[in-house]
Every structure is written in structure tokens, then in C-alpha cells.
């Protein structure tokens, strides 16, 4: 039986290349390479004895780890960007424009159904995941995804109509927030 250290010396470059071919890049590349060999250490008794079979076993572990990596939502949509965090926490460059946008969105939300507003609030503000939304709606996760996307699209349409000055329904006036006065 080959030791994990010997496997690492013999196959680390090949496993790294395999992970790259599987679409892993950046800091995750080294992390997943280490994960492959951590798994090899934990399952040392299950690794085939001959070198070629052990190599295939390592490639299989790398393939499974890469598939799991790509399945995770955060790797597709969330990037660790300190500048983005700073920008999100910073005051808006134009407070009046920001207030106008808030008023526009608030007015558009009033034009949506209460179910759409609740769905958008739960997802965007409360941070509920699709499985949590699906449970609340008593539907499947994919059904919740469809409903969420449709609610987002209805909100986008309402905002676009308001931006163009089109009267939506009734004679509701937008709720106005006053800009903070400087002291």
C-alpha cells in the first residue's frame, strides 16, 4: 500500500491539472487539492494498491469534490470582495437619488400582490433560502424558484413602468421620504 505522502508526491500535479480541467480556479484550486488528499488519508485502506488504480481513485475523488463545489450556491453567486462589502456599507453617493429609488421601489411593491411582496421580503430582506421558501409556500424547491423569479420580474416591470411615468392602477400616490438635512 502506498502512503498518502507518496501518493501526493506522485500525483499532486496530475490531480491539480484534473481540478483545473473541471473548472476549479483561484484559491479553491489549492483547497480542493488538499481536500482530495485529506480524503485519501481518511480512506487510506480503500485506496487501490497499484499506482495506476490509486491515480484513478484520486481523480475520482477530485471529480466528486469539484461537482460538489460547483453545486454550492455560494460559489456561483457569492464572491468574497472586500470592496463590495465596503461599498454596500457606505453612504450613497447621491442621497437624493437613493431616496428617489427607494420611493420608486416602495411604490412598485404596493402594486404587487401581497404574496409576491411577502415572497420578495422573505428572500431579499430576511435571507430565506429556496428550501425555506418552498416549505413556506408548500411547494417544491424548483417551484419556489419559479415563483421567486416571476415575482422579481413583476417587480422589475412595475419599476420600469414607474420610471417611464405610466400610471399603473388607481390613483395611488408614491410614499415620499424626505432627504435628511445636514446639520
PDB file of C-alpha atoms in Angstrom:
ATOM      1  CA  UNK A   1       0.000   0.000   0.000  1.00  0.00           C
ATOM      2  CA  UNK A   2       1.274   3.424  -0.973  1.00  0.00           C
ATOM      3  CA  UNK A   3       1.393   6.088   1.720  1.00  0.00           C
ATOM      4  CA  UNK A   4      -0.626   9.256   1.207  1.00  0.00           C
ATOM      5  CA  UNK A   5       2.622  11.209   1.203  1.00  0.00           C
ATOM      6  CA  UNK A   6       3.930   9.058  -1.656  1.00  0.00           C
ATOM      7  CA  UNK A   7       0.620   9.477  -3.495  1.00  0.00           C
ATOM      8  CA  UNK A   8       0.840  13.244  -3.041  1.00  0.00           C
ATOM      9  CA  UNK A   9       4.390  13.375  -4.407  1.00  0.00           C
ATOM     10  CA  UNK A  10       3.476  11.155  -7.356  1.00  0.00           C
ATOM     11  CA  UNK A  11       0.071  12.545  -8.307  1.00  0.00           C
ATOM     12  CA  UNK A  12      -0.483  16.042  -6.871  1.00  0.00           C
ATOM     13  CA  UNK A  13       0.339  17.799 -10.161  1.00  0.00           C
ATOM     14  CA  UNK A  14      -1.956  15.476 -12.134  1.00  0.00           C
ATOM     15  CA  UNK A  15      -4.804  15.940  -9.635  1.00  0.00           C
ATOM     16  CA  UNK A  16      -4.282  19.715  -9.771  1.00  0.00           C
ATOM     17  CA  UNK A  17      -4.484  19.609 -13.580  1.00  0.00           C
ATOM     18  CA  UNK A  18      -7.650  17.490 -13.357  1.00  0.00           C
ATOM     19  CA  UNK A  19      -9.254  20.017 -10.994  1.00  0.00           C
ATOM     20  CA  UNK A  20      -8.372  22.829 -13.419  1.00  0.00           C
ATOM     21  CA  UNK A  21      -9.989  20.884 -16.284  1.00  0.00           C
ATOM     22  CA  UNK A  22     -13.062  20.504 -14.082  1.00  0.00           C
ATOM     23  CA  UNK A  23     -13.368  24.297 -13.853  1.00  0.00           C
ATOM     24  CA  UNK A  24     -11.858  24.940 -10.435  1.00  0.00           C
ATOM     25  CA  UNK A  25      -9.720  28.051 -10.208  1.00  0.00           C
ATOM     26  CA  UNK A  26      -8.338  30.603  -7.809  1.00  0.00           C
ATOM     27  CA  UNK A  27      -7.899  29.852  -4.114  1.00  0.00           C
ATOM     28  CA  UNK A  28     -10.406  26.994  -4.326  1.00  0.00           C
ATOM     29  CA  UNK A  29      -7.976  25.054  -6.521  1.00  0.00           C
ATOM     30  CA  UNK A  30      -5.412  24.530  -3.759  1.00  0.00           C
ATOM     31  CA  UNK A  31      -8.165  23.946  -1.196  1.00  0.00           C
ATOM     32  CA  UNK A  32      -9.738  21.161  -3.231  1.00  0.00           C
ATOM     33  CA  UNK A  33      -6.339  19.602  -3.936  1.00  0.00           C
ATOM     34  CA  UNK A  34      -5.755  19.402  -0.204  1.00  0.00           C
ATOM     35  CA  UNK A  35      -9.267  18.031   0.296  1.00  0.00           C
ATOM     36  CA  UNK A  36      -8.561  15.190  -2.145  1.00  0.00           C
ATOM     37  CA  UNK A  37      -5.570  14.119  -0.102  1.00  0.00           C
ATOM     38  CA  UNK A  38      -7.375  14.572   3.220  1.00  0.00           C
ATOM     39  CA  UNK A  39      -9.978  12.141   1.911  1.00  0.00           C
ATOM     40  CA  UNK A  40      -7.175   9.835   0.808  1.00  0.00           C
ATOM     41  CA  UNK A  41      -5.731   9.979   4.320  1.00  0.00           C
ATOM     42  CA  UNK A  42      -9.111   9.187   5.899  1.00  0.00           C
ATOM     43  CA  UNK A  43      -9.820   6.351   3.469  1.00  0.00           C
ATOM     44  CA  UNK A  44      -6.315   5.046   3.103  1.00  0.00           C
ATOM     45  CA  UNK A  45      -7.469   1.425   3.464  1.00  0.00           C
ATOM     46  CA  UNK A  46      -9.787   1.779   0.452  1.00  0.00           C
ATOM     47  CA  UNK A  47      -7.193   3.187  -1.946  1.00  0.00           C
ATOM     48  CA  UNK A  48      -6.141   0.575  -4.526  1.00  0.00           C
ATOM     49  CA  UNK A  49      -2.646  -0.829  -4.057  1.00  0.00           C
ATOM     50  CA  UNK A  50      -1.236  -0.313  -7.562  1.00  0.00           C
ATOM     51  CA  UNK A  51      -0.164   3.138  -8.719  1.00  0.00           C
ATOM     52  CA  UNK A  52      -2.473   3.470 -11.770  1.00  0.00           C
ATOM     53  CA  UNK A  53      -5.577   2.425  -9.835  1.00  0.00           C
ATOM     54  CA  UNK A  54      -4.645   4.764  -6.993  1.00  0.00           C
ATOM     55  CA  UNK A  55      -4.298   7.592  -9.505  1.00  0.00           C
ATOM     56  CA  UNK A  56      -7.783   6.848 -10.908  1.00  0.00           C
ATOM     57  CA  UNK A  57      -9.125   6.749  -7.339  1.00  0.00           C
ATOM     58  CA  UNK A  58      -7.643  10.206  -6.665  1.00  0.00           C
ATOM     59  CA  UNK A  59      -9.100  11.554  -9.938  1.00  0.00           C
ATOM     60  CA  UNK A  60     -12.498  10.173  -8.989  1.00  0.00           C
ATOM     61  CA  UNK A  61     -12.302  11.885  -5.589  1.00  0.00           C
ATOM     62  CA  UNK A  62     -11.279  15.141  -7.329  1.00  0.00           C
ATOM     63  CA  UNK A  63     -14.198  14.844  -9.754  1.00  0.00           C
ATOM     64  CA  UNK A  64     -16.695  14.356  -6.922  1.00  0.00           C
ATOM     65  CA  UNK A  65     -15.278  17.259  -4.921  1.00  0.00           C
ATOM     66  CA  UNK A  66     -15.390  19.526  -7.996  1.00  0.00           C
ATOM     67  CA  UNK A  67     -19.017  18.545  -8.657  1.00  0.00           C
ATOM     68  CA  UNK A  68     -19.941  19.339  -5.048  1.00  0.00           C
ATOM     69  CA  UNK A  69     -18.067  22.632  -5.280  1.00  0.00           C
ATOM     70  CA  UNK A  70     -19.985  23.662  -8.417  1.00  0.00           C
ATOM     71  CA  UNK A  71     -23.315  22.667  -6.839  1.00  0.00           C
ATOM     72  CA  UNK A  72     -22.896  25.066  -3.945  1.00  0.00           C
ATOM     73  CA  UNK A  73     -24.824  28.291  -4.458  1.00  0.00           C
ATOM     74  CA  UNK A  74     -22.232  30.464  -2.789  1.00  0.00           C
ATOM     75  CA  UNK A  75     -19.523  29.531  -5.300  1.00  0.00           C
ATOM     76  CA  UNK A  76     -21.711  30.611  -8.208  1.00  0.00           C
ATOM     77  CA  UNK A  77     -23.219  33.783  -6.876  1.00  0.00           C
ATOM     78  CA  UNK A  78     -21.272  34.985  -3.891  1.00  0.00           C
ATOM     79  CA  UNK A  79     -17.810  36.403  -4.193  1.00  0.00           C
ATOM     80  CA  UNK A  80     -15.688  37.452  -1.284  1.00  0.00           C
ATOM     81  CA  UNK A  81     -14.952  41.000  -2.331  1.00  0.00           C
ATOM     82  CA  UNK A  82     -13.952  43.369   0.479  1.00  0.00           C
ATOM     83  CA  UNK A  83     -14.536  46.379  -1.792  1.00  0.00           C
ATOM     84  CA  UNK A  84     -18.127  45.256  -2.415  1.00  0.00           C
ATOM     85  CA  UNK A  85     -18.683  44.976   1.330  1.00  0.00           C
ATOM     86  CA  UNK A  86     -17.330  48.493   1.849  1.00  0.00           C
ATOM     87  CA  UNK A  87     -19.499  49.821  -0.984  1.00  0.00           C
ATOM     88  CA  UNK A  88     -22.609  48.170   0.460  1.00  0.00           C
ATOM     89  CA  UNK A  89     -21.969  49.722   3.875  1.00  0.00           C
ATOM     90  CA  UNK A  90     -21.039  53.166   2.541  1.00  0.00           C
ATOM     91  CA  UNK A  91     -23.416  56.070   2.293  1.00  0.00           C
ATOM     92  CA  UNK A  92     -24.897  56.531  -1.191  1.00  0.00           C
ATOM     93  CA  UNK A  93     -23.024  58.959  -3.426  1.00  0.00           C
ATOM     94  CA  UNK A  94     -26.214  60.874  -4.164  1.00  0.00           C
ATOM     95  CA  UNK A  95     -28.604  60.625  -1.199  1.00  0.00           C
ATOM     96  CA  UNK A  96     -31.479  62.273  -3.081  1.00  0.00           C
ATOM     97  CA  UNK A  97     -31.181  59.784  -5.945  1.00  0.00           C
ATOM     98  CA  UNK A  98     -31.065  56.955  -3.407  1.00  0.00           C
ATOM     99  CA  UNK A  99     -34.226  58.216  -1.710  1.00  0.00           C
ATOM    100  CA  UNK A 100     -35.950  58.558  -5.088  1.00  0.00           C
ATOM    101  CA  UNK A 101     -35.029  54.962  -5.903  1.00  0.00           C
ATOM    102  CA  UNK A 102     -36.335  53.769  -2.504  1.00  0.00           C
ATOM    103  CA  UNK A 103     -39.604  55.612  -3.141  1.00  0.00           C
ATOM    104  CA  UNK A 104     -39.847  54.107  -6.613  1.00  0.00           C
ATOM    105  CA  UNK A 105     -39.336  50.554  -5.324  1.00  0.00           C
ATOM    106  CA  UNK A 106     -41.751  51.114  -2.428  1.00  0.00           C
ATOM    107  CA  UNK A 107     -44.434  52.329  -4.842  1.00  0.00           C
ATOM    108  CA  UNK A 108     -43.785  49.399  -7.193  1.00  0.00           C
ATOM    109  CA  UNK A 109     -44.077  46.957  -4.290  1.00  0.00           C
ATOM    110  CA  UNK A 110     -47.503  48.383  -3.404  1.00  0.00           C
ATOM    111  CA  UNK A 111     -48.652  47.453  -6.907  1.00  0.00           C
ATOM    112  CA  UNK A 112     -47.701  43.771  -6.452  1.00  0.00           C
ATOM    113  CA  UNK A 113     -49.822  41.135  -4.771  1.00  0.00           C
ATOM    114  CA  UNK A 114     -49.280  40.661  -1.054  1.00  0.00           C
ATOM    115  CA  UNK A 115     -47.997  37.115  -1.775  1.00  0.00           C
ATOM    116  CA  UNK A 116     -45.315  38.497  -4.148  1.00  0.00           C
ATOM    117  CA  UNK A 117     -44.290  41.184  -1.659  1.00  0.00           C
ATOM    118  CA  UNK A 118     -44.030  38.642   1.161  1.00  0.00           C
ATOM    119  CA  UNK A 119     -42.009  36.262  -1.036  1.00  0.00           C
ATOM    120  CA  UNK A 120     -39.593  39.024  -2.081  1.00  0.00           C
ATOM    121  CA  UNK A 121     -39.258  40.274   1.516  1.00  0.00           C
ATOM    122  CA  UNK A 122     -38.572  36.810   2.903  1.00  0.00           C
ATOM    123  CA  UNK A 123     -35.900  36.175   0.291  1.00  0.00           C
ATOM    124  CA  UNK A 124     -34.203  39.571  -0.115  1.00  0.00           C
ATOM    125  CA  UNK A 125     -34.506  41.002   3.383  1.00  0.00           C
ATOM    126  CA  UNK A 126     -34.891  38.025   5.709  1.00  0.00           C
ATOM    127  CA  UNK A 127     -32.424  35.946   3.683  1.00  0.00           C
ATOM    128  CA  UNK A 128     -34.578  32.822   3.453  1.00  0.00           C
ATOM    129  CA  UNK A 129     -33.229  30.158   1.117  1.00  0.00           C
ATOM    130  CA  UNK A 130     -35.196  28.451  -1.638  1.00  0.00           C
ATOM    131  CA  UNK A 131     -35.840  25.352   0.516  1.00  0.00           C
ATOM    132  CA  UNK A 132     -37.218  27.584   3.291  1.00  0.00           C
ATOM    133  CA  UNK A 133     -39.412  29.454   0.810  1.00  0.00           C
ATOM    134  CA  UNK A 134     -40.607  26.139  -0.638  1.00  0.00           C
ATOM    135  CA  UNK A 135     -41.630  24.962   2.828  1.00  0.00           C
ATOM    136  CA  UNK A 136     -43.481  28.212   3.475  1.00  0.00           C
ATOM    137  CA  UNK A 137     -45.242  28.002   0.098  1.00  0.00           C
ATOM    138  CA  UNK A 138     -45.808  24.237   0.480  1.00  0.00           C
ATOM    139  CA  UNK A 139     -44.305  23.544  -2.952  1.00  0.00           C
ATOM    140  CA  UNK A 140     -41.054  22.092  -4.310  1.00  0.00           C
ATOM    141  CA  UNK A 141     -37.784  23.997  -4.314  1.00  0.00           C
ATOM    142  CA  UNK A 142     -37.915  24.393  -8.099  1.00  0.00           C
ATOM    143  CA  UNK A 143     -41.489  25.668  -7.801  1.00  0.00           C
ATOM    144  CA  UNK A 144     -40.348  28.217  -5.223  1.00  0.00           C
ATOM    145  CA  UNK A 145     -37.545  29.281  -7.561  1.00  0.00           C
ATOM    146  CA  UNK A 146     -40.046  29.839 -10.399  1.00  0.00           C
ATOM    147  CA  UNK A 147     -42.379  31.844  -8.144  1.00  0.00           C
ATOM    148  CA  UNK A 148     -39.494  33.953  -6.851  1.00  0.00           C
ATOM    149  CA  UNK A 149     -38.215  34.709 -10.348  1.00  0.00           C
ATOM    150  CA  UNK A 150     -41.722  35.632 -11.522  1.00  0.00           C
ATOM    151  CA  UNK A 151     -42.192  37.944  -8.536  1.00  0.00           C
ATOM    152  CA  UNK A 152     -38.834  39.591  -9.290  1.00  0.00           C
ATOM    153  CA  UNK A 153     -39.852  40.041 -12.914  1.00  0.00           C
ATOM    154  CA  UNK A 154     -43.189  41.604 -11.917  1.00  0.00           C
ATOM    155  CA  UNK A 155     -41.292  43.994  -9.641  1.00  0.00           C
ATOM    156  CA  UNK A 156     -38.884  44.893 -12.470  1.00  0.00           C
ATOM    157  CA  UNK A 157     -41.828  45.577 -14.803  1.00  0.00           C
ATOM    158  CA  UNK A 158     -43.529  47.794 -12.197  1.00  0.00           C
ATOM    159  CA  UNK A 159     -40.322  49.735 -11.550  1.00  0.00           C
ATOM    160  CA  UNK A 160     -39.775  50.213 -15.297  1.00  0.00           C
ATOM    161  CA  UNK A 161     -43.350  51.458 -15.733  1.00  0.00           C
ATOM    162  CA  UNK A 162     -42.979  53.885 -12.854  1.00  0.00           C
ATOM    163  CA  UNK A 163     -39.692  55.142 -14.254  1.00  0.00           C
ATOM    164  CA  UNK A 164     -41.469  55.855 -17.530  1.00  0.00           C
ATOM    165  CA  UNK A 165     -44.244  57.669 -15.676  1.00  0.00           C
ATOM    166  CA  UNK A 166     -47.005  55.246 -16.698  1.00  0.00           C
ATOM    167  CA  UNK A 167     -49.984  55.205 -14.332  1.00  0.00           C
ATOM    168  CA  UNK A 168     -50.359  51.658 -13.036  1.00  0.00           C
ATOM    169  CA  UNK A 169     -53.644  51.200 -11.159  1.00  0.00           C
ATOM    170  CA  UNK A 170     -55.876  53.594  -9.405  1.00  0.00           C
ATOM    171  CA  UNK A 171     -54.656  56.938  -8.231  1.00  0.00           C
ATOM    172  CA  UNK A 172     -52.182  55.894  -5.543  1.00  0.00           C
ATOM    173  CA  UNK A 173     -49.510  58.426  -4.877  1.00  0.00           C
ATOM    174  CA  UNK A 174     -45.961  57.281  -4.096  1.00  0.00           C
ATOM    175  CA  UNK A 175     -44.922  57.375  -0.470  1.00  0.00           C
ATOM    176  CA  UNK A 176     -42.289  60.075  -0.123  1.00  0.00           C
ATOM    177  CA  UNK A 177     -39.331  60.002   2.224  1.00  0.00           C
ATOM    178  CA  UNK A 178     -37.694  63.301   2.938  1.00  0.00           C
ATOM    179  CA  UNK A 179     -33.956  63.605   2.422  1.00  0.00           C
ATOM    180  CA  UNK A 180     -32.048  64.009   5.665  1.00  0.00           C
ATOM    181  CA  UNK A 181     -30.985  67.569   6.283  1.00  0.00           C
ATOM    182  CA  UNK A 182     -27.359  68.252   7.038  1.00  0.00           C
ATOM    183  CA  UNK A 183     -26.664  69.716  10.434  1.00  0.00           C
TER     184      UNK A 183
END
